[in-house]
Tab-separated table of C-alpha atoms in Angstrom:
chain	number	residue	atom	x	y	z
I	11	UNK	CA	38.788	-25.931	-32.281
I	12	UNK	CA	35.352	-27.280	-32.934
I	13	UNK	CA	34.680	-30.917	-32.029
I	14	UNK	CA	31.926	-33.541	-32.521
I	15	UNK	CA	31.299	-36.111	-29.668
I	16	UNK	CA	28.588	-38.704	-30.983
I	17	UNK	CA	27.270	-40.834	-28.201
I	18	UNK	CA	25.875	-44.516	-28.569
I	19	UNK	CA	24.858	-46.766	-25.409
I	20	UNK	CA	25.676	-50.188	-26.176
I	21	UNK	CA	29.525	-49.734	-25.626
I	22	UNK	CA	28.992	-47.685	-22.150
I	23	UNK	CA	30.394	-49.172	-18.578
I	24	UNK	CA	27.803	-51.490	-16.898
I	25	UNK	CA	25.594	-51.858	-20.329
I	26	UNK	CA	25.421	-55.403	-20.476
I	27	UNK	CA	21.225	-56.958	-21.408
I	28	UNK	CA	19.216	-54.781	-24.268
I	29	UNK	CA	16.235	-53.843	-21.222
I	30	UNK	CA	19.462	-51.000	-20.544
I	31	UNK	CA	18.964	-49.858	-24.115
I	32	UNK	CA	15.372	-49.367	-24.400
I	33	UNK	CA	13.282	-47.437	-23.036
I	34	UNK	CA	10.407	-48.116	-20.380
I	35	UNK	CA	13.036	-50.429	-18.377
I	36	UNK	CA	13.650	-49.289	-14.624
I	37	UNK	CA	17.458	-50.700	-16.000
I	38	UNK	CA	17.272	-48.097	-19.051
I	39	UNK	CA	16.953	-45.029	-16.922
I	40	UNK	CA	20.558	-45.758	-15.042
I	41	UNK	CA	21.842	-46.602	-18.290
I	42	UNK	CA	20.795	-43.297	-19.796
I	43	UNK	CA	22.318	-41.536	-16.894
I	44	UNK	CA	25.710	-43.755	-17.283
I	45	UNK	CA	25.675	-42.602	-21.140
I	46	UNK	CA	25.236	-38.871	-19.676
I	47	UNK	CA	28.357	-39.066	-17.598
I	48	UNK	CA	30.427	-40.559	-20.308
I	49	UNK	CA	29.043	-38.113	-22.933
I	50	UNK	CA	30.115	-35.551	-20.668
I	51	UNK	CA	33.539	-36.840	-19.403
I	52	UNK	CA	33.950	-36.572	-23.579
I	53	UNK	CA	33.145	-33.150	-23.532
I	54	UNK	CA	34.724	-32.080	-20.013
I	55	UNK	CA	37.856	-33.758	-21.789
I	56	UNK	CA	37.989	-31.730	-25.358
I	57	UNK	CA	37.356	-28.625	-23.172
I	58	UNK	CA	40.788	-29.763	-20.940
I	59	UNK	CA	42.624	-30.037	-23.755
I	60	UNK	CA	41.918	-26.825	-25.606
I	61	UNK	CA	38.444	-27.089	-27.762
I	62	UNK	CA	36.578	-24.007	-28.032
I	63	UNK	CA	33.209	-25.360	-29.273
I	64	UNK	CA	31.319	-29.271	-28.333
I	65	UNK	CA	28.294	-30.609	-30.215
I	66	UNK	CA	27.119	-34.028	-28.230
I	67	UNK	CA	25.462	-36.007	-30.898
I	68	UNK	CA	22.427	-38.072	-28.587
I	69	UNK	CA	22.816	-41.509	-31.278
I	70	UNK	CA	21.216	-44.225	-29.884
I	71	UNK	CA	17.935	-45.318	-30.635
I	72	UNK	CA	15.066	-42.809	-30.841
I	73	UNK	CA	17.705	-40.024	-30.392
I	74	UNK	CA	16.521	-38.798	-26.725
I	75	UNK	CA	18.163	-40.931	-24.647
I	76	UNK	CA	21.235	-37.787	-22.998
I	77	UNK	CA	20.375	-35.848	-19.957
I	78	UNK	CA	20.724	-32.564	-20.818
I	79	UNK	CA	20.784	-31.312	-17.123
I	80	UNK	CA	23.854	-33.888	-16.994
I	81	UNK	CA	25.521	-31.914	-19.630
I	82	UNK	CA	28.406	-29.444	-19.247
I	83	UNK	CA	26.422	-26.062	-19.752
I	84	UNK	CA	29.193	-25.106	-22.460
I	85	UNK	CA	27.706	-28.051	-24.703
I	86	UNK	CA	25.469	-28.049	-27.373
I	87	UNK	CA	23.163	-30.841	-27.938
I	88	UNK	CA	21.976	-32.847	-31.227
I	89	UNK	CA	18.228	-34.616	-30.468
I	90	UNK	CA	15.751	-35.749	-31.906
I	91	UNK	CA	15.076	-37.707	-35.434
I	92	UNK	CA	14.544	-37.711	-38.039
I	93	UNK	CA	18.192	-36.290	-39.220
I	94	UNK	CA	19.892	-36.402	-42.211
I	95	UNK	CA	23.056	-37.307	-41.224
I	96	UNK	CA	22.167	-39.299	-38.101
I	97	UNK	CA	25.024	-40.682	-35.831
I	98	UNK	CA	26.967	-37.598	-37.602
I	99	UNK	CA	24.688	-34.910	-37.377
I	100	UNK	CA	26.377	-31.777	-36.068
I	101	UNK	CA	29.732	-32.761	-37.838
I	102	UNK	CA	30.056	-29.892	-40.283
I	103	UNK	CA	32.710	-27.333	-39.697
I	104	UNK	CA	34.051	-29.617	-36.384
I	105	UNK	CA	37.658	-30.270	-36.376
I	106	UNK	CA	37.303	-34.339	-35.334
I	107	UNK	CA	35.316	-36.551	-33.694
I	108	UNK	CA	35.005	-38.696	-30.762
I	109	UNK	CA	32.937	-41.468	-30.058
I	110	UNK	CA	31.874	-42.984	-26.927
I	111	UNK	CA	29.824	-45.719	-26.282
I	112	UNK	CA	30.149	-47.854	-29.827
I	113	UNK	CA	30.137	-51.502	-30.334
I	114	UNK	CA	30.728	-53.770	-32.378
I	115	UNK	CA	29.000	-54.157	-35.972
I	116	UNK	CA	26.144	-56.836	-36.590
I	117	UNK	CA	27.173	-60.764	-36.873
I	118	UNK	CA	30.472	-59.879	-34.890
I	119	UNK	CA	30.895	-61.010	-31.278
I	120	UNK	CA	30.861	-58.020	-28.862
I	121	UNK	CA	28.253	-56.465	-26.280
I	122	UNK	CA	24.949	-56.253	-28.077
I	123	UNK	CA	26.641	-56.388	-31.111
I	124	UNK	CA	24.866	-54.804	-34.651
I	125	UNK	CA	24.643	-52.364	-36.953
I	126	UNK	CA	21.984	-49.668	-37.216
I	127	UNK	CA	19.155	-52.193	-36.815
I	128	UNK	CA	19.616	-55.097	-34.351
I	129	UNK	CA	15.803	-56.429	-35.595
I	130	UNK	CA	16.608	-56.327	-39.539
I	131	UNK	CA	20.459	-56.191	-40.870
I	132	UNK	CA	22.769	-59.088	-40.296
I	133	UNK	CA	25.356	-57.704	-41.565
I	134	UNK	CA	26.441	-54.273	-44.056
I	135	UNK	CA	29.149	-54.089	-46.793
I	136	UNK	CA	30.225	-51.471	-48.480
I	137	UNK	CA	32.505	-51.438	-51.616
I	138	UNK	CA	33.572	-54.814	-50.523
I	139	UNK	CA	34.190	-53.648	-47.387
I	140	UNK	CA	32.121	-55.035	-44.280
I	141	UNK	CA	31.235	-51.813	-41.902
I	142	UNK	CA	29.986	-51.185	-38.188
I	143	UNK	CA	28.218	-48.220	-37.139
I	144	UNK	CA	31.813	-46.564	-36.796
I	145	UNK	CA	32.827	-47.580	-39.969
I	146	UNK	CA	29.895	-46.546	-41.892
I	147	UNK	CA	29.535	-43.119	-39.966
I	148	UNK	CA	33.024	-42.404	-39.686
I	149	UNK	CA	33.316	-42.232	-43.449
I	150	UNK	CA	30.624	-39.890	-43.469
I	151	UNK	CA	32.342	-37.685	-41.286
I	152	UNK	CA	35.319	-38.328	-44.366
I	153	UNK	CA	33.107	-36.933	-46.705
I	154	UNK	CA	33.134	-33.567	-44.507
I	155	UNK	CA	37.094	-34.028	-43.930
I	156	UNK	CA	36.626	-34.793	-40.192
I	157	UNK	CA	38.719	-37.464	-38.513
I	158	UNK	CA	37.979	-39.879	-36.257
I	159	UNK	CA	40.377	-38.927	-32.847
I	160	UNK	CA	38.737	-40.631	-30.051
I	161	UNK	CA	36.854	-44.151	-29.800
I	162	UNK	CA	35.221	-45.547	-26.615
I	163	UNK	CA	33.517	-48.669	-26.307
I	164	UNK	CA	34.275	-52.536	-25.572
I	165	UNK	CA	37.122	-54.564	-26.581
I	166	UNK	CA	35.815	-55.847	-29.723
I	167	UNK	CA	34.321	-52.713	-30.941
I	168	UNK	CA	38.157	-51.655	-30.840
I	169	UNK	CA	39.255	-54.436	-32.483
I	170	UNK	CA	36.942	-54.194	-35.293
I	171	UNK	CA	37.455	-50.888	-35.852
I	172	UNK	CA	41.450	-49.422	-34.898
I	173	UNK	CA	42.621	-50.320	-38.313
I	174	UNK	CA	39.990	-48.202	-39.766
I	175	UNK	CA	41.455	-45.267	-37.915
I	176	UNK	CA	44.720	-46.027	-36.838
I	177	UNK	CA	45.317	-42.129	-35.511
I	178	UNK	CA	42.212	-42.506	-33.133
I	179	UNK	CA	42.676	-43.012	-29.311
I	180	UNK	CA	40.760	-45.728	-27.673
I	181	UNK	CA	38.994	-46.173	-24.442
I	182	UNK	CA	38.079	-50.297	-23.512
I	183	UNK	CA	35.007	-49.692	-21.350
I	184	UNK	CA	34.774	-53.324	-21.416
I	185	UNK	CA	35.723	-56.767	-21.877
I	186	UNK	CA	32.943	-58.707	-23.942
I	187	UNK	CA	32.463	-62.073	-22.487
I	188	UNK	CA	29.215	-63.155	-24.831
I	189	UNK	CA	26.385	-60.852	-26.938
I	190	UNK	CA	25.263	-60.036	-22.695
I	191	UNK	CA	28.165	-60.841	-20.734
I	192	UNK	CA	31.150	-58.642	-19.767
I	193	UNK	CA	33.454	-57.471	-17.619
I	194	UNK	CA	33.541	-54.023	-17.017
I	195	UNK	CA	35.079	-50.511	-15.606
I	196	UNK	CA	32.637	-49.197	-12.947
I	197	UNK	CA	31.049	-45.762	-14.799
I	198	UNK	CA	33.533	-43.633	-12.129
I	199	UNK	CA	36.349	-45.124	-13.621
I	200	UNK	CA	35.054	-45.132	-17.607
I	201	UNK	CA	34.226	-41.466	-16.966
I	202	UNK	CA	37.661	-40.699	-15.429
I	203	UNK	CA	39.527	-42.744	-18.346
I	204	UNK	CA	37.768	-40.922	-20.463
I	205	UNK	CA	37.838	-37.739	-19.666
I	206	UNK	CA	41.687	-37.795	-19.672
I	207	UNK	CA	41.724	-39.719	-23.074
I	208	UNK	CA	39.680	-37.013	-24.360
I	209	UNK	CA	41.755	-34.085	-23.072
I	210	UNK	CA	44.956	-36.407	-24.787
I	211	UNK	CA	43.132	-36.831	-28.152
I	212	UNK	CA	42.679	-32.852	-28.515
I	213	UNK	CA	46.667	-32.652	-28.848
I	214	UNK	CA	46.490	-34.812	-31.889
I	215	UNK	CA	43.969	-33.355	-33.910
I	216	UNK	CA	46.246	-31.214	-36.116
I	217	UNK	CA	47.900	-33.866	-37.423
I	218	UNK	CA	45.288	-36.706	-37.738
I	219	UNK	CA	43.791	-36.751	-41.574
I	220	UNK	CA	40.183	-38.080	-42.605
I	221	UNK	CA	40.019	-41.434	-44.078
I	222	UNK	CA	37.384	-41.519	-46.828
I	223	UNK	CA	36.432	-45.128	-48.125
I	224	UNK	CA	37.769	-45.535	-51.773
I	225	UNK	CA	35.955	-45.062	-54.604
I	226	UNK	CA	33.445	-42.017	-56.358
I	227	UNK	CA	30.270	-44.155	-55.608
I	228	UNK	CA	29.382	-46.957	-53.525
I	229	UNK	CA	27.861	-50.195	-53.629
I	230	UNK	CA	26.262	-51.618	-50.330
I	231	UNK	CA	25.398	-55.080	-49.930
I	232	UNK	CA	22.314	-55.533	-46.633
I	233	UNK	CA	21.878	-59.190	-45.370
I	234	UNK	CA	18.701	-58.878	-43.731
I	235	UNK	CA	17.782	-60.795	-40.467
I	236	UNK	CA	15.843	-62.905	-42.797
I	237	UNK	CA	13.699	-63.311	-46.230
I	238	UNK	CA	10.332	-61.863	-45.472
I	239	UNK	CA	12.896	-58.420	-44.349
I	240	UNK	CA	14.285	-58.670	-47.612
I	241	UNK	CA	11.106	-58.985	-49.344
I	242	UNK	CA	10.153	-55.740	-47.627
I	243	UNK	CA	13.435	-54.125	-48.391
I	244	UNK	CA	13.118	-54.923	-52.416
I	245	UNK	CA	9.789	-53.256	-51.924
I	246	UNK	CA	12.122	-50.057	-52.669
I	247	UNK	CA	12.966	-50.359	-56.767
I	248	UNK	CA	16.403	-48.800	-56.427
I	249	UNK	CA	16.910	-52.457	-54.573
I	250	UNK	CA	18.719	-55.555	-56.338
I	251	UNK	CA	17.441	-58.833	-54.940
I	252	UNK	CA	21.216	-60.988	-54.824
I	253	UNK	CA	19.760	-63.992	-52.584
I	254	UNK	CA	16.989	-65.208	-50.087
I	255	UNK	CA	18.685	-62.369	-47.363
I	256	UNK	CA	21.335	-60.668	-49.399
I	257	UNK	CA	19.907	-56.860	-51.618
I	258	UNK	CA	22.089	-54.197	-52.894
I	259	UNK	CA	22.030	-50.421	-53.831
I	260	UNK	CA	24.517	-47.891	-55.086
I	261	UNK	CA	24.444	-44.665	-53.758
I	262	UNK	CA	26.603	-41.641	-54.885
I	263	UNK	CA	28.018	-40.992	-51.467
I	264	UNK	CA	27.966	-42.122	-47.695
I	265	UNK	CA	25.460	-39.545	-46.811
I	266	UNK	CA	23.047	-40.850	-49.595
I	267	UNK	CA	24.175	-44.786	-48.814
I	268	UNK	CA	23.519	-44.105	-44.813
I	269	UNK	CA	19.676	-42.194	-46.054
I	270	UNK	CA	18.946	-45.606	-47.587
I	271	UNK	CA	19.975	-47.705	-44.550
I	272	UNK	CA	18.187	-45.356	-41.969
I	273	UNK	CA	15.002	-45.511	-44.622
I	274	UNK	CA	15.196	-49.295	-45.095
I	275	UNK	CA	15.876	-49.374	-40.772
I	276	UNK	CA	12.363	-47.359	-40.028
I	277	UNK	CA	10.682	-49.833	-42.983
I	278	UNK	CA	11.427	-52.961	-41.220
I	279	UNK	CA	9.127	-51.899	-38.532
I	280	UNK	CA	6.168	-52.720	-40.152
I	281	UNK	CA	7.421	-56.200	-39.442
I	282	UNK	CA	8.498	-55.970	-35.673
């Protein structure tokens, strides 16, 4: 059995301020190494309960934030970007997925709380249907007929996103208190709850199914942070302007709707 574990940092024990998230913050390099243990509690776990085969998907940020020396040496590692299928990356062929370390989507309450782009998106709709991270990612894992079987991450990343997978485990690493204010496990204790949630998951996998979003093609609708983003963003011609923050795109799947976010994510720099 061949599984997936795609690691974030927001939604990790003790990650609280974004100096943890980025890097050249004294504060960043524990969190990294917080992220590590969790990543590999994931991993130690799917190994405990039977899988033959781990790919850690490093999905924060820049995509180098894992230790590899912190890893299990029977894990494979996904770093670097640019990457087609991002967050996902390494998902074909796996069996299900686990994530550890999510949070909640942009414009939601929740630790450092957004989706994809903290600087440009406000918030990201699909079909209707408004998405986090998980949401958006773990309907391009669909699209592969993977399941989602394991989530980790604060209380109102959970919240937001059970009824999207209703089969999945769930690990609270957190209480969110405010966007930088929680209460939260100690790392020991997130990396011993989830290791064993992990090595739990593995016995459900046969039965769990994928949960594609409906419909053959997809319409997204982007707030942006604010005009001037959206000005950039319409720069694009496969854009429709809606309002002052609000453009739109259809996209023929999830992996081509997630290209276009990523894309319109590494435009918005030019702004920073």
């Amino acid at each position: 059995m061949k599984i997936l574990v795609s690691v974030d940092i927001e939604g990790v024990a003790g990650v609280t301020h974004v100096e943890q998230c980025r890097t050249g913050n004294p504060e960043y390099e524990r969190a990294r190494a917080w992220m590590t243990a969790e990543a590999n509690a994931a991993v130690l776990g799917a190994f405990d309960g039977g899988a033959d085969e781990v790919i850690v998907n490093d999905s924060h940020g820049g995509f180098r934030n894992l230790l590899p020396d912190g890893m299990d040496p029977r894990a494979r590692m996904v770093t670097g970007k640019p990457r087609y299928l991002g967050m996902m990356s390494g998902v074909e062929g796996c069996d299900a997925v686990f994530l550890v370390g999510y949070h909640a989507g942009a414009g939601r309450p929740g630790v450092l709380a957004h989706t994809i782009s903290s600087f440009a998106f406000h918030r990201v709709s699909v079909n209707g249907q408004e998405l986090n991270e998980a949401g958006l990612y773990g309907a391009l894992a669909a699209e592969h007929g993977v399941p989602v079987a394991l989530m980790c991450g604060d209380d109102a990343f959970i919240a937001d996103t059970r009824s999207r997978f209703p089969g999945a485990l769930t690990v609270e690493t957190k209480q969110s208190q405010g966007r930088a204010t929680c209460v939260t496990l100690t790392p020991a204790q997130s990396v011993q709850a989830i290791r064993s949630a992990a090595a739990q998951a593995m016995a459900g996998v046969a039965s769990l199914r994928s949960v594609p979003l409906p419909g053959s093609r997809y319409r997204c609708e982007l707030v942006a942070q604010d005009p001037g983003l959206a000005d950039l963003f319409c720069q694009w011609p496969a854009l429709e302007r809606i309002d002052g923050t609000t453009v739109a795109f259809e996209a023929p799947s999830m992996e081509s709707l997630i290209r276009m976010l990523n894309c319109l994510s590494a435009m918005s720099f030019m702004l920073h």
